Coordinates of C-alpha atoms in Angstrom, one line a residue:
X1 CA -0.8 -165.8 114.6
X2 CA -0.8 -162.6 112.5
X3 CA -2.5 -159.5 114.0
X4 CA -5.9 -158.8 112.5
X5 CA -7.8 -155.6 111.9
X6 CA -10.2 -156.7 114.6
X7 CA -7.3 -157.0 117.1
X8 CA -6.3 -153.4 116.4
X9 CA -9.9 -152.3 116.8
X10 CA -10.2 -154.0 120.1
X11 CA -6.9 -152.5 121.4
X12 CA -7.9 -149.0 120.3
X13 CA -11.5 -149.3 121.5
X14 CA -12.9 -148.4 118.1
X15 CA -14.7 -150.2 115.3
X16 CA -13.0 -152.2 112.6
X17 CA -14.4 -149.7 110.0
X18 CA -12.6 -146.8 111.9
X19 CA -9.3 -148.7 111.8
X20 CA -9.7 -149.2 108.2
X21 CA -10.5 -145.6 107.6
X22 CA -7.3 -144.6 109.5
X23 CA -5.1 -147.0 107.5
X24 CA -6.6 -145.8 104.2
X25 CA -6.1 -142.2 105.3
X26 CA -9.8 -141.2 104.9
X27 CA -10.7 -137.8 106.0
X28 CA -13.1 -136.8 108.8
X29 CA -11.1 -138.9 111.4
X30 CA -10.4 -136.9 114.6
X31 CA -6.8 -136.5 115.6
X32 CA -7.6 -138.2 119.0
X33 CA -9.1 -141.2 117.2
X34 CA -6.2 -141.4 114.7
X35 CA -3.7 -141.3 117.5
X36 CA -5.4 -144.1 119.3
X37 CA -5.5 -146.4 116.3
X38 CA -1.9 -145.6 115.3
X39 CA -0.8 -146.4 118.9
X40 CA -2.6 -149.7 118.7
X41 CA -1.1 -150.5 115.3
X42 CA 2.4 -149.8 116.7
X43 CA 1.8 -151.8 119.9
X44 CA 0.5 -154.9 118.1
X45 CA 2.9 -154.7 115.2
X46 CA 0.1 -154.7 112.7
X47 CA 1.0 -154.7 109.0
X48 CA -1.7 -153.8 106.5
X49 CA -2.2 -156.2 103.5
X50 CA -0.6 -154.0 100.8
X51 CA -2.0 -156.0 97.9
X52 CA -5.6 -155.9 99.1
X53 CA -5.3 -152.2 100.0
X54 CA -3.9 -151.6 96.5
X55 CA -6.8 -153.3 94.8
X56 CA -9.3 -151.3 96.8
X57 CA -7.7 -148.0 96.2
X58 CA -6.5 -148.6 92.6
X59 CA -3.0 -147.8 93.6
X60 CA -0.4 -148.9 96.1
X61 CA 1.2 -145.6 97.3
X62 CA 4.6 -147.0 96.4
X63 CA 6.8 -145.5 93.7
X64 CA 10.2 -146.7 92.4
X65 CA 13.4 -144.7 92.1
X66 CA 15.9 -146.2 89.6
X67 CA 19.3 -144.8 89.9
X68 CA 22.8 -145.8 88.6
X69 CA 24.6 -146.1 92.0
X70 CA 23.4 -146.1 95.5
X71 CA 27.1 -145.7 96.6
X72 CA 27.5 -142.5 94.7
X73 CA 27.1 -139.6 97.2
X74 CA 25.2 -137.5 94.7
X75 CA 22.6 -140.2 94.1
X76 CA 22.5 -141.1 97.8
X77 CA 21.7 -137.4 98.6
X78 CA 19.2 -137.2 95.8
X79 CA 17.5 -140.4 96.9
X80 CA 17.2 -139.2 100.4
X81 CA 15.6 -135.9 99.2
X82 CA 13.1 -137.9 96.9
X83 CA 12.2 -140.2 99.8
X84 CA 11.5 -137.2 102.0
X85 CA 9.4 -135.5 99.3
X86 CA 7.4 -138.7 98.8
X87 CA 7.0 -139.2 102.5
X88 CA 5.5 -135.7 102.9
X89 CA 2.8 -136.9 100.5
X90 CA 2.2 -140.3 102.2
X91 CA 4.1 -142.2 99.5
X92 CA 6.9 -144.8 100.0
X93 CA 9.8 -145.0 97.6
X94 CA 11.5 -148.3 96.6
X95 CA 15.0 -147.8 95.3
X96 CA 16.5 -149.9 92.6
X97 CA 20.2 -149.7 91.5
X98 CA 20.8 -150.2 87.8
X99 CA 24.6 -149.7 87.7
X100 CA 24.0 -148.1 84.4
X101 CA 23.6 -151.5 82.8
X102 CA 21.3 -151.8 79.8
X103 CA 19.7 -155.0 81.0
X104 CA 19.1 -153.6 84.5
X105 CA 17.5 -150.5 83.0
X106 CA 15.3 -152.6 80.8
X107 CA 14.0 -154.5 83.9
X108 CA 13.1 -151.2 85.5
X109 CA 11.0 -150.3 82.5
X110 CA 9.6 -153.8 81.6
X111 CA 9.6 -155.5 85.0
X112 CA 7.7 -153.1 87.2
X113 CA 4.2 -153.4 85.8
X114 CA 2.5 -155.2 88.8
X115 CA 0.4 -153.7 91.5
X116 CA 3.4 -153.0 93.7
X117 CA 4.4 -149.6 92.3
X118 CA 2.3 -146.8 90.9
X119 CA 5.1 -145.0 88.9
X120 CA 8.8 -144.6 88.3
X121 CA 11.4 -141.8 88.7
X122 CA 14.2 -143.0 86.4
X123 CA 17.8 -141.7 85.9
X124 CA 19.0 -143.6 82.8
X125 CA 22.6 -144.1 81.6
X126 CA 22.3 -146.5 78.6
X127 CA 18.7 -146.1 77.8
X128 CA 17.8 -143.3 75.2
X129 CA 14.7 -141.6 76.6
X130 CA 13.7 -140.1 73.2
X131 CA 13.3 -143.7 71.9
X132 CA 10.9 -144.8 74.7
X133 CA 7.2 -144.8 74.3
X134 CA 4.4 -144.9 76.9
X135 CA 3.7 -148.5 75.7
X136 CA 7.3 -149.4 76.5
X137 CA 6.9 -148.5 80.2
X138 CA 3.3 -149.1 81.1
X139 CA 3.6 -146.9 84.2
X140 CA 3.8 -143.2 84.7
X141 CA 7.4 -142.2 84.4
X142 CA 9.5 -139.1 85.2
X143 CA 13.0 -138.9 83.8
X144 CA 16.1 -137.3 85.5
X145 CA 19.2 -136.2 83.7
X146 CA 20.6 -134.5 80.7
X147 CA 19.1 -136.6 77.9
X148 CA 15.9 -135.1 76.3
X149 CA 12.7 -136.9 77.0
X150 CA 11.5 -136.9 73.4
X151 CA 8.1 -135.4 74.3
X152 CA 6.9 -138.7 75.8
X153 CA 7.6 -138.2 79.5
X154 CA 8.0 -135.5 82.1
X155 CA 11.7 -134.6 82.8
X156 CA 13.5 -132.7 85.6
X157 CA 17.1 -131.8 84.9
X158 CA 19.8 -129.2 85.4
X159 CA 20.8 -127.0 82.4
X160 CA 24.2 -128.7 82.4
X161 CA 25.5 -126.8 79.4
X162 CA 25.0 -123.4 81.1
X163 CA 26.1 -124.7 84.4
X164 CA 29.3 -126.1 83.0
X165 CA 29.9 -122.9 81.1
X166 CA 29.5 -121.0 84.3
X167 CA 32.0 -123.3 86.1
X168 CA 34.6 -122.8 83.4
X169 CA 33.9 -119.1 83.1
X170 CA 34.7 -118.8 86.9
X171 CA 38.1 -120.5 86.3
X172 CA 38.8 -118.0 83.5
X173 CA 37.7 -115.1 85.8
X174 CA 40.4 -115.9 88.3
X175 CA 43.1 -115.7 85.6
X176 CA 43.4 -119.3 84.5
X177 CA 44.0 -119.9 80.8
X178 CA 45.1 -123.5 80.4
X179 CA 41.9 -125.2 81.7
X180 CA 41.5 -128.9 81.6
X181 CA 38.3 -131.0 81.7
X182 CA 38.0 -134.4 83.4
X183 CA 35.0 -136.6 82.6
X184 CA 34.4 -136.0 78.9
X185 CA 33.7 -139.7 78.2
X186 CA 30.9 -141.3 76.3
X187 CA 28.1 -140.7 78.6
X188 CA 25.4 -138.1 78.0
X189 CA 26.6 -136.2 81.0
X190 CA 30.2 -136.0 79.6
X191 CA 28.9 -134.8 76.2
X192 CA 26.6 -132.1 77.6
X193 CA 29.2 -130.8 80.1
X194 CA 31.9 -130.7 77.6
X195 CA 29.7 -128.6 75.4
X196 CA 29.4 -126.0 78.2
X197 CA 33.1 -126.1 78.9
X198 CA 34.0 -125.4 75.3
X199 CA 31.4 -122.7 75.1
X200 CA 33.1 -120.8 77.9
X201 CA 36.5 -121.2 76.3
X202 CA 35.2 -120.0 73.0
X203 CA 33.5 -116.9 74.6
X204 CA 36.8 -116.0 76.2
X205 CA 38.8 -116.5 73.0
X206 CA 40.7 -119.5 74.4
X207 CA 41.3 -122.6 72.2
X208 CA 40.2 -126.0 73.4
X209 CA 43.2 -128.3 73.6
X210 CA 42.4 -132.0 73.0
X211 CA 45.2 -133.0 75.3
X212 CA 43.4 -131.2 78.2
X213 CA 40.1 -133.1 77.7
X214 CA 40.3 -136.5 79.5
X215 CA 37.6 -139.1 79.5
X216 CA 38.8 -141.5 82.2
X217 CA 37.0 -144.7 82.8
X218 CA 34.3 -143.6 85.2
X219 CA 33.1 -140.9 87.5
X220 CA 34.7 -141.9 90.7
X221 CA 37.6 -140.6 92.9
X222 CA 40.1 -143.0 91.4
X223 CA 39.2 -141.8 87.9
X224 CA 39.8 -138.2 88.8
X225 CA 43.1 -139.1 90.5
X226 CA 44.3 -141.1 87.5
X227 CA 43.3 -138.3 85.1
X228 CA 45.0 -135.6 87.2
X229 CA 48.2 -137.7 87.0
X230 CA 48.0 -137.8 83.2
X231 CA 47.5 -134.0 83.2
X232 CA 50.5 -133.4 85.4
X233 CA 52.6 -135.5 83.2
X234 CA 52.0 -133.2 80.2
X235 CA 54.9 -131.0 79.0
X236 CA 52.7 -128.1 79.9
X237 CA 50.3 -129.0 82.7
X238 CA 47.0 -127.1 83.2
X239 CA 46.6 -124.3 85.7
X240 CA 42.9 -125.2 86.4
X241 CA 40.7 -128.3 86.0
X242 CA 36.9 -128.5 85.6
X243 CA 35.8 -132.0 86.9
X244 CA 32.4 -133.1 85.6
X245 CA 31.4 -134.2 89.1
X246 CA 32.7 -133.8 92.6
X247 CA 34.0 -137.3 93.0
X248 CA 36.4 -136.7 90.1
X249 CA 37.4 -133.4 91.7
X250 CA 38.2 -135.0 95.0
X251 CA 40.4 -137.6 93.3
X252 CA 42.2 -134.8 91.4
X253 CA 42.8 -132.9 94.6
X254 CA 44.4 -136.0 96.1
X255 CA 46.8 -136.4 93.3
X256 CA 47.7 -132.7 93.5
X257 CA 48.4 -133.1 97.2
X258 CA 50.5 -136.2 96.6
X259 CA 52.5 -134.3 94.0
X260 CA 53.3 -131.5 96.5
X261 CA 51.0 -129.0 94.7
X262 CA 48.3 -126.8 96.1
X263 CA 44.8 -125.8 95.0
X264 CA 44.2 -123.1 93.9
X265 CA 47.8 -121.7 94.1
X266 CA 49.2 -124.2 91.6
X267 CA 46.1 -125.7 90.0
X268 CA 42.5 -124.5 90.6
X269 CA 39.9 -127.2 90.8
X270 CA 36.1 -127.0 90.4
X271 CA 33.5 -129.9 90.5
X272 CA 29.8 -130.4 89.8
X273 CA 27.0 -131.7 92.2
X274 CA 27.9 -130.1 95.6
X275 CA 28.0 -133.4 97.6
X276 CA 28.6 -133.1 101.3
X277 CA 32.2 -134.5 101.1
X278 CA 33.3 -131.5 99.1
X279 CA 32.1 -129.1 101.7
X280 CA 34.3 -130.8 104.4
X281 CA 37.4 -131.5 102.2
X282 CA 40.6 -129.6 102.7
X283 CA 40.6 -127.4 100.7
X284 CA 36.8 -127.1 100.4
X285 CA 35.6 -127.7 96.9
X286 CA 34.2 -125.2 94.5
X287 CA 31.3 -126.7 92.6
X288 CA 28.0 -126.3 90.8
X289 CA 25.3 -126.8 93.3
X290 CA 22.0 -128.1 91.9
X291 CA 19.0 -127.6 94.2
X292 CA 18.4 -131.2 95.1
X293 CA 15.4 -130.5 97.3
X294 CA 13.7 -128.6 94.5
X295 CA 14.6 -131.4 92.0
X296 CA 13.2 -134.1 94.3
X297 CA 10.0 -132.2 95.2
X298 CA 9.2 -131.5 91.6
X299 CA 10.0 -135.0 90.3
X300 CA 7.7 -136.5 92.9
X301 CA 4.9 -133.9 92.2
X302 CA 5.1 -134.6 88.4
X303 CA 4.9 -138.3 89.0
X304 CA 2.0 -138.2 91.4
X305 CA 0.2 -135.8 89.0
X306 CA 0.4 -138.5 86.3
X307 CA -0.6 -141.2 88.7
X308 CA -3.6 -139.3 89.6
X309 CA -4.8 -139.4 86.1
X310 CA -3.4 -136.3 84.4
X311 CA -1.9 -138.5 81.7
X312 CA -3.1 -136.5 78.6
X313 CA -1.6 -133.2 79.6
X314 CA 1.4 -131.9 77.6
X315 CA 4.7 -133.3 79.0
X316 CA 6.7 -130.9 81.1
X317 CA 10.5 -130.3 81.1
X318 CA 11.5 -128.6 84.3
X319 CA 14.9 -127.0 84.7
X320 CA 16.5 -127.3 88.2
X321 CA 17.9 -124.1 89.8
X322 CA 21.6 -124.2 90.6
X323 CA 24.2 -121.9 92.1
X324 CA 28.0 -121.6 91.7
X325 CA 29.6 -122.3 95.0
X326 CA 33.0 -120.7 95.2
X327 CA 35.2 -122.3 97.9
X328 CA 38.9 -122.8 98.7
X329 CA 39.8 -124.9 95.7
X330 CA 39.4 -121.9 93.4
X331 CA 39.3 -119.0 95.8
X332 CA 42.1 -119.9 98.3

């Protein structure tokens, strides 16, 4: 038989009302009483009725995080930061993987209208945020990523144009002149980061060579490795490569090693994202390092502000701080 509220009260030696107050995080509960009730809940394995609690409070204290890939180290690290930021505020995060598919992203926006979640943090790939309206979603929404939010929703994003310009400028500063770019394909990320890459070349008086701009088929290690093989097959290979994420860069470094070449002596390589793998690779990977903790904390704060009823305020567009991390793949 399921454990009841009265069973927890009896175990803790308090009233049913006190147990309810602890579960609903009401103030004016002493630390000693709260500890007794929480110990009883743990001992009995009591699970609150989330639906009933949601109806009483007007919210569930669950939010959704919709990301393209859970297997991607960047999104895994970001998801962990968002979960921690939410937990500090007593909120639980439910993670949904869209794989960047239009139908899956539509389910995120259309199919999450019940009592289970209070709002959504969404990193879209195929969805165009500027075309969304509040009526399309029906829940408070915070957007992540390069695409403008169109004034309808709050957004938290890195200035990828400037960050990519900084990454390319670093390669120029170490004397490289034939600089390739991997990841320029049809995604918004590719378009924005290519803009920064070209901006740096132009500022240095260097032409952009279409033969050095490779789209690839994705943003994974194998795509970076394949693109690096194409670049090495050119009559005049590059002396540096800006990869639009760290996974592409790690794949590119593998191809260089297989070809008997060294980074940065033969080809300097820089990435974007600062995933943990890059910090422990040999050579360690130079990269653009967004402040993921800052990003997560502010995305959660914006969403909870909207959930709390601040829906009429002007929508905010926050820019994530980042640093240029210079490591062995460009500095030796």
